[in-house]
CSV table of C-alpha atoms and ligand atoms in Angstrom, one decimal:
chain,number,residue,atom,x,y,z
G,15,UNK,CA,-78.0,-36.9,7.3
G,16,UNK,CA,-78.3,-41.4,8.0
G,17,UNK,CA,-81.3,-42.8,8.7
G,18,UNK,CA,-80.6,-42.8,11.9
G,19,UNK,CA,-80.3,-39.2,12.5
G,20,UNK,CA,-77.3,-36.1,11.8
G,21,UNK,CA,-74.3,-37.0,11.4
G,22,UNK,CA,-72.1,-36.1,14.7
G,23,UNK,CA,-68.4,-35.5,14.9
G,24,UNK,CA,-66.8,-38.4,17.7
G,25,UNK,CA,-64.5,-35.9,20.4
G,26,UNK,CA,-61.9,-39.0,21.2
G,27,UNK,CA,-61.3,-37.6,24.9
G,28,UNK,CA,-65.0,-37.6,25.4
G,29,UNK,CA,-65.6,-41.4,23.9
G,30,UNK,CA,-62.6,-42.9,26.1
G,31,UNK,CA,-64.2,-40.8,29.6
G,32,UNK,CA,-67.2,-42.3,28.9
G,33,UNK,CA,-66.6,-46.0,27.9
G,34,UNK,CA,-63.8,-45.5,30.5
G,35,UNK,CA,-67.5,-45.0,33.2
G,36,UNK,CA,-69.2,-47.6,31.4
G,37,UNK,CA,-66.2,-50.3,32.1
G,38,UNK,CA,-66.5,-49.1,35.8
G,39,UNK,CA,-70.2,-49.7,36.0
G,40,UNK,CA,-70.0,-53.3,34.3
G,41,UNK,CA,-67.2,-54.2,37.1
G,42,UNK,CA,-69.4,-52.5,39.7
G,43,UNK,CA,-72.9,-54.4,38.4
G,44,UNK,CA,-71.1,-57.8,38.3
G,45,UNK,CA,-69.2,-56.9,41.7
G,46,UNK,CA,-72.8,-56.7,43.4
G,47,UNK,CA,-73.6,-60.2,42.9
G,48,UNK,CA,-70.2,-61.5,44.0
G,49,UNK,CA,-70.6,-59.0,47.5
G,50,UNK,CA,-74.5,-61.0,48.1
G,51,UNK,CA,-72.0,-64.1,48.1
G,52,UNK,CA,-69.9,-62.9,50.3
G,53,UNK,CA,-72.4,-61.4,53.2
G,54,UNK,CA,-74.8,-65.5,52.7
G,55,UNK,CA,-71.2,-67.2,52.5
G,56,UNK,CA,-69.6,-65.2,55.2
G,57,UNK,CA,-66.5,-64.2,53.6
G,58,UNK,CA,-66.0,-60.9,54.8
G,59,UNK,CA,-66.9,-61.9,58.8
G,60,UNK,CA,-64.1,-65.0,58.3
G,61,UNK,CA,-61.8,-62.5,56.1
G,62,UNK,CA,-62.7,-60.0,59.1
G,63,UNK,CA,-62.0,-62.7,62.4
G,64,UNK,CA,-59.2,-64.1,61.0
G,65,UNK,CA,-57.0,-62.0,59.7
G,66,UNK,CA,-54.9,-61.6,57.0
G,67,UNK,CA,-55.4,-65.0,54.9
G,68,UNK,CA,-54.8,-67.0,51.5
G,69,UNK,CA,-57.8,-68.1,49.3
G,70,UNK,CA,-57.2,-71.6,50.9
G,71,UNK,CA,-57.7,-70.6,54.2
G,72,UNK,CA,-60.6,-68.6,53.6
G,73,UNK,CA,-62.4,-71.1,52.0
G,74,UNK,CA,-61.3,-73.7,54.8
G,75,UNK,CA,-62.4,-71.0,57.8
G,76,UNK,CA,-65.7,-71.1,55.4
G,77,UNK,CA,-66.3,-74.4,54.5
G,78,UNK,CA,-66.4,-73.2,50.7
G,79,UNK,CA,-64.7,-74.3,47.3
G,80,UNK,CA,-61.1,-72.8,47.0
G,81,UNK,CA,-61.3,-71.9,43.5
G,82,UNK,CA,-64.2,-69.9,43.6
G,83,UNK,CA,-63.0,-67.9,46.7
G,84,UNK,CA,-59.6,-67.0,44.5
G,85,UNK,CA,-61.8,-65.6,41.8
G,86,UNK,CA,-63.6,-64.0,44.2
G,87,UNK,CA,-60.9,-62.2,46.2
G,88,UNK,CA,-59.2,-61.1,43.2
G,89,UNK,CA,-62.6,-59.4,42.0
G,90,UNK,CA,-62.8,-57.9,45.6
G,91,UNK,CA,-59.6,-56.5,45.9
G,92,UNK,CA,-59.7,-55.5,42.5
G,93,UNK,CA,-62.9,-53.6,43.4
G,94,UNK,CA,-60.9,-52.1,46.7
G,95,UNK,CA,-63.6,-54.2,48.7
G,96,UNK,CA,-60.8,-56.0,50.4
G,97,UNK,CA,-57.0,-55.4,50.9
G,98,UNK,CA,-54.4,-57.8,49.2
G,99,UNK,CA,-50.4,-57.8,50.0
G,100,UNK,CA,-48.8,-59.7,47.0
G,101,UNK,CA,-45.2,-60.7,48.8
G,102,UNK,CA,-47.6,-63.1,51.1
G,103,UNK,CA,-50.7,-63.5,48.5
G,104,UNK,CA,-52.6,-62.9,51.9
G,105,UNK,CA,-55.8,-61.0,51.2
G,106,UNK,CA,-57.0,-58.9,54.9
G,107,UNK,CA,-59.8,-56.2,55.7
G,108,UNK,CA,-59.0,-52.8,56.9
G,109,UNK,CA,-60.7,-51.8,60.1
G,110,UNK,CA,-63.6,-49.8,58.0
G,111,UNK,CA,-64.1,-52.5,55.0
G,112,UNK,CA,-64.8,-54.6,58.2
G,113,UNK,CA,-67.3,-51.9,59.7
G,114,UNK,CA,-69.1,-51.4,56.7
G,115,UNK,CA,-69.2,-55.4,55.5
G,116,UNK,CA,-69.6,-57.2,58.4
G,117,UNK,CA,-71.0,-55.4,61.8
G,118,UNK,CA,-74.9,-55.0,60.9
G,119,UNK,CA,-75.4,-52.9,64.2
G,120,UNK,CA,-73.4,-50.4,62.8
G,121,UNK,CA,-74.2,-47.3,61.0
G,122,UNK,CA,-71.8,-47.8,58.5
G,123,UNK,CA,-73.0,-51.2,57.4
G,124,UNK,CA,-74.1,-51.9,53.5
G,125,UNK,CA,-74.6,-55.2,53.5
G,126,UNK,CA,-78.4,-54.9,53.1
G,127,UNK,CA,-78.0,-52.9,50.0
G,128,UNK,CA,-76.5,-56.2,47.8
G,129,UNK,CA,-79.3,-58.0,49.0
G,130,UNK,CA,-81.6,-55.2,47.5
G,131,UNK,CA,-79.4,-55.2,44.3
G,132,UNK,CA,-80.1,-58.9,44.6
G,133,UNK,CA,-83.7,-59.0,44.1
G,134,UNK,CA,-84.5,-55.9,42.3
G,135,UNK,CA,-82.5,-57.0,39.3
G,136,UNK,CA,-84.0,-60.6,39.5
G,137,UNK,CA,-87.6,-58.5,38.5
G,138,UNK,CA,-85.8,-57.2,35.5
G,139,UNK,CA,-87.9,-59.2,32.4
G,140,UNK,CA,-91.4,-58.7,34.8
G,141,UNK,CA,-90.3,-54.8,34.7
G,142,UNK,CA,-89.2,-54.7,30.9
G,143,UNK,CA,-92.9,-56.4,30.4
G,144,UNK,CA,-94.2,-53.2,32.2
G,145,UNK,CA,-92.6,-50.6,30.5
G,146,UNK,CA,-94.1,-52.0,27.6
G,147,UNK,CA,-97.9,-52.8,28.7
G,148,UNK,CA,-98.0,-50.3,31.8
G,149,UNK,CA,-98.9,-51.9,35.0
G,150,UNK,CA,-96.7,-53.1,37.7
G,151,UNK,CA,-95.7,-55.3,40.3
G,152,UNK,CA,-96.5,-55.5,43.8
G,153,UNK,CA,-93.5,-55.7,46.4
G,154,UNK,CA,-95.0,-58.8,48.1
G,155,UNK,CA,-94.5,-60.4,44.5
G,156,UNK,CA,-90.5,-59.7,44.6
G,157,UNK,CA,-87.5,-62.3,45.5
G,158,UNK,CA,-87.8,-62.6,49.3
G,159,UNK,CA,-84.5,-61.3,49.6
G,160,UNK,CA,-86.2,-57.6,49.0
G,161,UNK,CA,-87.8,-57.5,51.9
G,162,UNK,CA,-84.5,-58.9,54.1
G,163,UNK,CA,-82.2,-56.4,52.4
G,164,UNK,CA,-85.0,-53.9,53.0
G,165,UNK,CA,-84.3,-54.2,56.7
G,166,UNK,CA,-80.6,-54.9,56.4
G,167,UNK,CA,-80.1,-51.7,54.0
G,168,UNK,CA,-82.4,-49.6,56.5
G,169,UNK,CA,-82.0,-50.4,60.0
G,170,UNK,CA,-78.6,-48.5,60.3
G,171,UNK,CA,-80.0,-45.5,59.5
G,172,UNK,CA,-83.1,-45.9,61.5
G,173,UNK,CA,-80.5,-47.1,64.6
G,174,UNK,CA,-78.2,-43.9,63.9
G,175,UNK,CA,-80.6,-41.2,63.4
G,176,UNK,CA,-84.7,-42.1,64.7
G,177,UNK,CA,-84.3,-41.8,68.5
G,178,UNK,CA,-81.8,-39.4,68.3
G,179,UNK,CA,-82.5,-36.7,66.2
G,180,UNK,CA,-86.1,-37.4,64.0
G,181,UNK,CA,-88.2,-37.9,66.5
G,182,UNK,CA,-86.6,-34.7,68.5
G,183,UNK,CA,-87.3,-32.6,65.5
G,184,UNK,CA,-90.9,-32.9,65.7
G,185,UNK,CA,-93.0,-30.6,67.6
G,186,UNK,CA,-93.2,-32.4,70.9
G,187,UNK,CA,-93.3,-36.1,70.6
G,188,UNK,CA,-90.5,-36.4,72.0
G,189,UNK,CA,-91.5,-35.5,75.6
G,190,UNK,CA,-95.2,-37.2,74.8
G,191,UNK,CA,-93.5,-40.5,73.9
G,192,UNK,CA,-91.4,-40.3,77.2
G,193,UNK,CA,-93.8,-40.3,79.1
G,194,UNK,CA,-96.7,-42.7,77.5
G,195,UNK,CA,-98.3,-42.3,74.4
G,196,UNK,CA,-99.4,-44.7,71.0
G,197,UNK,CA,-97.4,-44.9,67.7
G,198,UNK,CA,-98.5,-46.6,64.6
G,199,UNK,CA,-95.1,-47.5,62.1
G,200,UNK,CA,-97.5,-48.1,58.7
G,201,UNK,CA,-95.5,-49.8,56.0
G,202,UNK,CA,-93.3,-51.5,59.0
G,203,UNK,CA,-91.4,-54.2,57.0
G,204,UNK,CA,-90.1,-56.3,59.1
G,205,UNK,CA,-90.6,-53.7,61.8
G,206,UNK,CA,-87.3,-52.5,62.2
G,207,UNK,CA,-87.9,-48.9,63.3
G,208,UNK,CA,-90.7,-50.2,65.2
G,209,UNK,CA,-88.7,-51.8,67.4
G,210,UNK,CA,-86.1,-49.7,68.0
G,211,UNK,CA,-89.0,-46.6,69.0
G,212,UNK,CA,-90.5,-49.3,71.4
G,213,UNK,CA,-86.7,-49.6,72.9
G,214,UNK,CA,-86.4,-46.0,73.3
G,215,UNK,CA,-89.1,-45.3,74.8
G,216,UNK,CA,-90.2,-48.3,77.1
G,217,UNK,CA,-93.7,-46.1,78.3
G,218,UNK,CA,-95.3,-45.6,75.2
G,219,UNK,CA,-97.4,-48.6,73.1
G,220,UNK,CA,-96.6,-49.6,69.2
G,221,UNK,CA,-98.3,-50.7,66.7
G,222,UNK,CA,-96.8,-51.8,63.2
G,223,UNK,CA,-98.9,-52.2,60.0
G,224,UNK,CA,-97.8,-53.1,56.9
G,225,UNK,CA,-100.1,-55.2,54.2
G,226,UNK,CA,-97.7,-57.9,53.1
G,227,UNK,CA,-98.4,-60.8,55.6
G,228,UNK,CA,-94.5,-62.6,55.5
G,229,UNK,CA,-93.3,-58.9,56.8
G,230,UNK,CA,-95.5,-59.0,59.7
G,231,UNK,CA,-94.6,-62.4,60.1
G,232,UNK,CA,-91.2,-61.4,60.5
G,233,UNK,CA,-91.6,-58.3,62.5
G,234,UNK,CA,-93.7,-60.4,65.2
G,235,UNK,CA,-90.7,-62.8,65.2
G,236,UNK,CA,-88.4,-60.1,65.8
G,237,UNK,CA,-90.5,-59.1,68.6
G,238,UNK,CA,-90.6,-61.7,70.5
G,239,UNK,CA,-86.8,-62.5,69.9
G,240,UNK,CA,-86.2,-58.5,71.5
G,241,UNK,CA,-88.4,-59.2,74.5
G,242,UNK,CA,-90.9,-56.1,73.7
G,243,UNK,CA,-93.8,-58.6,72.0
G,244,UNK,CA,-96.2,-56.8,75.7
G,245,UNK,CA,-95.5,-53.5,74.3
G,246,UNK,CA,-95.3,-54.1,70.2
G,247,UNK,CA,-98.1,-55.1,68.3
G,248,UNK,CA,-97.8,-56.1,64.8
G,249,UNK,CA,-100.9,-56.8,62.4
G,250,UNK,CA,-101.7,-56.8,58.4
G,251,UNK,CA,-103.8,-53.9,57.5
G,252,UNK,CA,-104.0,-51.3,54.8
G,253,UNK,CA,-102.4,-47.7,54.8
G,254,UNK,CA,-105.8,-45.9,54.3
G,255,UNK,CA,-107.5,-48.5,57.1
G,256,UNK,CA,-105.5,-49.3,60.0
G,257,UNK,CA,-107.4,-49.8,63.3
G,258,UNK,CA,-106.8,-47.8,66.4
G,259,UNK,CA,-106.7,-44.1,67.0
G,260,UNK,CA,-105.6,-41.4,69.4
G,261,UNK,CA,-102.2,-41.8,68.0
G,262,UNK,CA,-99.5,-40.0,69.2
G,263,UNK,CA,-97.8,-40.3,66.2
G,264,UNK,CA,-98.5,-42.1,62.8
G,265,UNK,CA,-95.2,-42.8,61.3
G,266,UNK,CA,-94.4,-43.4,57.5
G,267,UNK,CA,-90.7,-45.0,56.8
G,268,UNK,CA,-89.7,-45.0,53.0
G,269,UNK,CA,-93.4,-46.2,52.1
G,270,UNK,CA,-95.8,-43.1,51.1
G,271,UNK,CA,-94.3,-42.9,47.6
G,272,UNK,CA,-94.6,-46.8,47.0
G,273,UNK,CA,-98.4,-47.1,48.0
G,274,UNK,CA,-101.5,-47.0,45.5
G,275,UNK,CA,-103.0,-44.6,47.4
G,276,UNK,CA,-100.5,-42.1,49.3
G,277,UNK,CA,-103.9,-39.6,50.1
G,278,UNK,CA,-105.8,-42.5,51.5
G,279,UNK,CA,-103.0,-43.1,53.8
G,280,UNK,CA,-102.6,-39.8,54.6
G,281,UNK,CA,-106.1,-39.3,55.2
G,282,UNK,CA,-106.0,-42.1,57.7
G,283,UNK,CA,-103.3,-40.9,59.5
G,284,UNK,CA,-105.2,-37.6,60.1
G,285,UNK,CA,-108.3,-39.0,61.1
G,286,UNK,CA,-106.5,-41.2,63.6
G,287,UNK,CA,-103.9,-38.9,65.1
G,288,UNK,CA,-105.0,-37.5,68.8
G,289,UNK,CA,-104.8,-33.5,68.9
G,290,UNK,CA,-101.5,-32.0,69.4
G,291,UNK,CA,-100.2,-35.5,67.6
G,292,UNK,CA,-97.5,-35.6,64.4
G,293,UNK,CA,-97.4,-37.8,61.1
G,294,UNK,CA,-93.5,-38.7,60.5
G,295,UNK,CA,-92.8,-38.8,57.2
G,296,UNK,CA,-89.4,-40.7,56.2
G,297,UNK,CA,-89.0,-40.6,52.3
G,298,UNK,CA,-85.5,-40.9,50.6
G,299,UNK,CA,-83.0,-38.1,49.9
G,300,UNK,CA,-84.3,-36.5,46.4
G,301,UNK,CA,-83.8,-32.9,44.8
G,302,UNK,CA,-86.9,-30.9,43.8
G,303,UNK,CA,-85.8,-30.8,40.0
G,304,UNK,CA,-84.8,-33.6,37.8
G,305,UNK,CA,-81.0,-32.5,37.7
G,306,UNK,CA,-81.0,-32.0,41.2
G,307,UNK,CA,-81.1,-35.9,41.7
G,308,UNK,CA,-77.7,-36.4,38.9
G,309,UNK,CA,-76.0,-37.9,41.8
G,310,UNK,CA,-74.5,-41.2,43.2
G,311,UNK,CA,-77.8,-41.1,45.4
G,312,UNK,CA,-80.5,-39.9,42.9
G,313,UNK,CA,-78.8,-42.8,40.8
G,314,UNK,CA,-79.2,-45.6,43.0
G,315,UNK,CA,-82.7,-44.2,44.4
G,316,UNK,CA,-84.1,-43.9,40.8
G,317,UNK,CA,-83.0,-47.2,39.8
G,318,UNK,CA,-84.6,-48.7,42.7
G,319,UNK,CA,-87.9,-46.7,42.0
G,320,UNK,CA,-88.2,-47.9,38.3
G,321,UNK,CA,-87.6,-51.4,39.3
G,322,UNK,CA,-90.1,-51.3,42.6
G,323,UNK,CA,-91.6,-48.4,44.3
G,324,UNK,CA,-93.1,-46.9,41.2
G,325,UNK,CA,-93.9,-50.3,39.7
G,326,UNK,CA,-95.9,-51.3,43.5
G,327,UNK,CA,-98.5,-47.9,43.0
G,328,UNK,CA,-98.7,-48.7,38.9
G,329,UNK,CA,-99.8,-52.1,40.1
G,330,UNK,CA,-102.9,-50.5,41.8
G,331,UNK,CA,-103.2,-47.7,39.5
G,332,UNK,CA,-101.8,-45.2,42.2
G,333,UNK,CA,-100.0,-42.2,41.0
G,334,UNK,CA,-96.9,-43.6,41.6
G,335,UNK,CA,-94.9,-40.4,43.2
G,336,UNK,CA,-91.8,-42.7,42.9
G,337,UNK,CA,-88.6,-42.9,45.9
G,338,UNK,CA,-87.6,-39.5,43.9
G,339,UNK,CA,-91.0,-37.4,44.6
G,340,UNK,CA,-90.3,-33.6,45.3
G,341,UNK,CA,-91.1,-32.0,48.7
G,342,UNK,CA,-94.0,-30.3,46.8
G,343,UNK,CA,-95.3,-33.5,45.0
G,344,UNK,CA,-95.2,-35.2,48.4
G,345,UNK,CA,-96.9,-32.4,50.5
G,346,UNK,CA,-100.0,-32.1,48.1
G,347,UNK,CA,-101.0,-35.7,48.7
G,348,UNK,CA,-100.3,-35.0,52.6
G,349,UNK,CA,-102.3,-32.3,52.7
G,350,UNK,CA,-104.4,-33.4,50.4
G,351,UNK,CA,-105.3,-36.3,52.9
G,352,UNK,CA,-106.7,-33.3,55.3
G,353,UNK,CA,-103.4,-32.1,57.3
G,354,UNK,CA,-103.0,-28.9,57.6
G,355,UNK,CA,-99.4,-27.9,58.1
G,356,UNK,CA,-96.2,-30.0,56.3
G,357,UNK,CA,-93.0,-29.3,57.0
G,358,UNK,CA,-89.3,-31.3,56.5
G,359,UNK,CA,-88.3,-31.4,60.2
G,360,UNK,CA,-85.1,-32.3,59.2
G,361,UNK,CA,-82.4,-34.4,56.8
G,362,UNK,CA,-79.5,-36.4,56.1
G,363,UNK,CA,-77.7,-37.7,53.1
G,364,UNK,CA,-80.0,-40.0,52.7
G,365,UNK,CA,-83.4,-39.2,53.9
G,366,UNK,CA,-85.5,-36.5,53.9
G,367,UNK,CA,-88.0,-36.3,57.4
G,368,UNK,CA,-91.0,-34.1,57.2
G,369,UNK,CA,-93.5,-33.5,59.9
G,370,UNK,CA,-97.5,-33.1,58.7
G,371,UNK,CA,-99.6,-32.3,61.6
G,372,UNK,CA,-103.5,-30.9,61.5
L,1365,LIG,C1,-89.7,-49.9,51.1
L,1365,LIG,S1,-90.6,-50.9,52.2
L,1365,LIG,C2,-90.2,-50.1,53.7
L,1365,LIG,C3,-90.4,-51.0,54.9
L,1365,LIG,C4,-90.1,-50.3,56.3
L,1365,LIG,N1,-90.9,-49.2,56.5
L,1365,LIG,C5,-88.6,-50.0,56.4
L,1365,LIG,O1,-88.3,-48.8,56.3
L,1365,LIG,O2,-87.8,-50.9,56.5
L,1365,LIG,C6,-92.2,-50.4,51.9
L,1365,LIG,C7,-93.2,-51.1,52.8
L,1365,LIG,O3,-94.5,-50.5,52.6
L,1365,LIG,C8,-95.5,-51.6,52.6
L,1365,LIG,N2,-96.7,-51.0,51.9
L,1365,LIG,C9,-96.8,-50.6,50.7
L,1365,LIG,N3,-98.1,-50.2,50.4
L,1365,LIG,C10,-98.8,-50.4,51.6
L,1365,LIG,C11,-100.1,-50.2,51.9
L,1365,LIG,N4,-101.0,-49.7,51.1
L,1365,LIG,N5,-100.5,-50.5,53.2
L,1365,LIG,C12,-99.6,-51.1,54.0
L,1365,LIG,N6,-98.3,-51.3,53.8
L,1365,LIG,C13,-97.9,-51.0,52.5
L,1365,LIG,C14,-94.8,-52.7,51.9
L,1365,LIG,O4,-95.4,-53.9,52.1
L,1365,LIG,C15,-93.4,-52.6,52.4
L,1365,LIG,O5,-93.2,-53.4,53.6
């Protein structure tokens, strides 16, 4: 027996599979920064319009240093992020790289993701500080570029799957929204989903909180620039005090597990929601046991929750339930906050949707 514990026979097959995943997750973690350069720089959308090219001509298409756009492209092609055919030494996209780097309206775009990658690992030493003093830190106190790869990383979903199957898998909003009623988005952002409810249903009224002011800012922007500002309203209030009531529906997109207090939100919602009315509740894809979440998904998800969601409710000495809280830890704050019935109304990879009503 060392000091530092038995003695353990190395199995060389095991050793080389795992540093073989380590080496893969060093190119992947460097990769990330080098994709954020290519979505600000926009490598891919010239890479994408113009066909197949050499470094040169990328970097003249982008206005950009050639020698830096060589490194890059052998990193990206390296990383199968973008197609290379060595008898020209022209480097192309195929038609689903493209998709999935370039077209943001599409469901299949990632873009936002490296901008979250981006900022989450820029709160690394404030997070280490954490683990060792307890505490947190707030989302409004992250790199900016959290709250535009917030939207970025979100929106597709929300465009792919809100309107067209979450809100039809509640117990008739559906039909209530269609023909007039109020919805409050709490925790908008930047008010992405907010604004693509008001578009799908142009006879009900909206409402977006969210208590970080430069979201709202954003959102009101956004707004106005979609031509729904009569319809959309979007002010800076708290989760457990948002004005209005006789809500139709009260919706919660990936935000109960970040806030201080999910049962004061909750308990808001209830209070504020006219009879027959629903609470959405969006919250990311997660496994009710620990190994459920040993996945790609629980992976990423848990990351991001150590490095924000669970560090925004330790800030306010919430309970933080974390972006990987179980149906059941999630439904006793719910009903905790006075609803009566929670159920998940449905899923997909990446979300779970639950419906609380009273
Ligand atoms: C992960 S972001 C999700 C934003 C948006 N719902 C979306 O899906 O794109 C969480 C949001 O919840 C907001 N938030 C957290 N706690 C809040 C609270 N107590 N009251 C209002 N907003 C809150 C944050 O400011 C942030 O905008």
């Amino acid at each position: 027996m060392s000091a530092t514990g038995p003695a353990q026979s190395i199995n060389e097959d095991k050793m080389n599979a795992f540093l073989g995943k380590v080496v893969g997750d060093f190119g992947a973690s460097l990769s990330s920064a080098l994709v954020y350069i290519g979505q600000k720089l926009g490598l891919y959308k010239a890479l994408s319009d113009a066909g197949p090219v050499t470094p040169a001509e990328l970097a003249e298409h982008t206005n950009t240093n050639e020698r830096y756009v060589r490194e890059w492209l052998i990193n990206q092609a390296a990383g199968g992020y973008v197609e290379y055919d060595p008898e020209s030494g022209r480097y192309s996209l195929t038609p689903e790289q493209a998709v999935a780097l370039t077209d943001e309206q599409s469901p299949f775009y990632v873009g936002g993701g490296f901008f979250v990658i981006k900022a989450m690992t820029s709160a690394v030493e404030r997070i280490e500080d954490h683990f060792r003093k307890g505490g947190g830190m707030l989302w409004g106190e992250h790199d900016p570029d959290l709250f535009i790869g917030t939207e970025k990383f979100f929106r597709p979903g929300y465009s792919a799957h809100l309107v067209a199957t979450w809100i039809p898998s509640l117990t008739g909003i559906e039909e209530k929204l269609n023909t007039g009623g109020n919805v409050a988005d709490i925790g908008c952002g930047h008010g992405a989903s907010t604004i693509i409810m008001a578009r799908a249903f142009p006879n009900s009224r909206f409402w977006g909180f969210d208590n970080h002011e430069e979201s709202i800012r954003h959102a009101r922007e956004a707004a106005a620039a979609a031509g729904i500002s009569d319809r959309v309203t979007f002010e800076v209030a708290e989760a457990r005090n948002f004005p209005g009531e006789n809500y139709t529906m009260v919706c919660f997109f990936d935000c109960l597990h970040d806030m201080g207090d999910p049962v004061g939100a909750a308990r808001r919602a209830a209070a504020v929601l006219a009879k027959g009315g629903s609470a959405l509740i969006v919250e990311p894809m997660a496994g009710n046991t620990v190994e459920e979440n040993f996945n790609p998904i629980g992976r990423t998800f848990a990351a991001a929750s150590t490095l924000c969601c669970t560090s925004n409710s330790l800030a306010l000495d919430g309970p933080a339930l974390g972006a990987l809280a179980s149906e059941d830890a999630i439904r006793e704050k719910v009903l905790a906050g006075g609803f009566k019935h929670f159920r998940r109304a449905t899923q997909t990879p990446f979300n779970r949707v639950f419906e609380a009503r009273c």
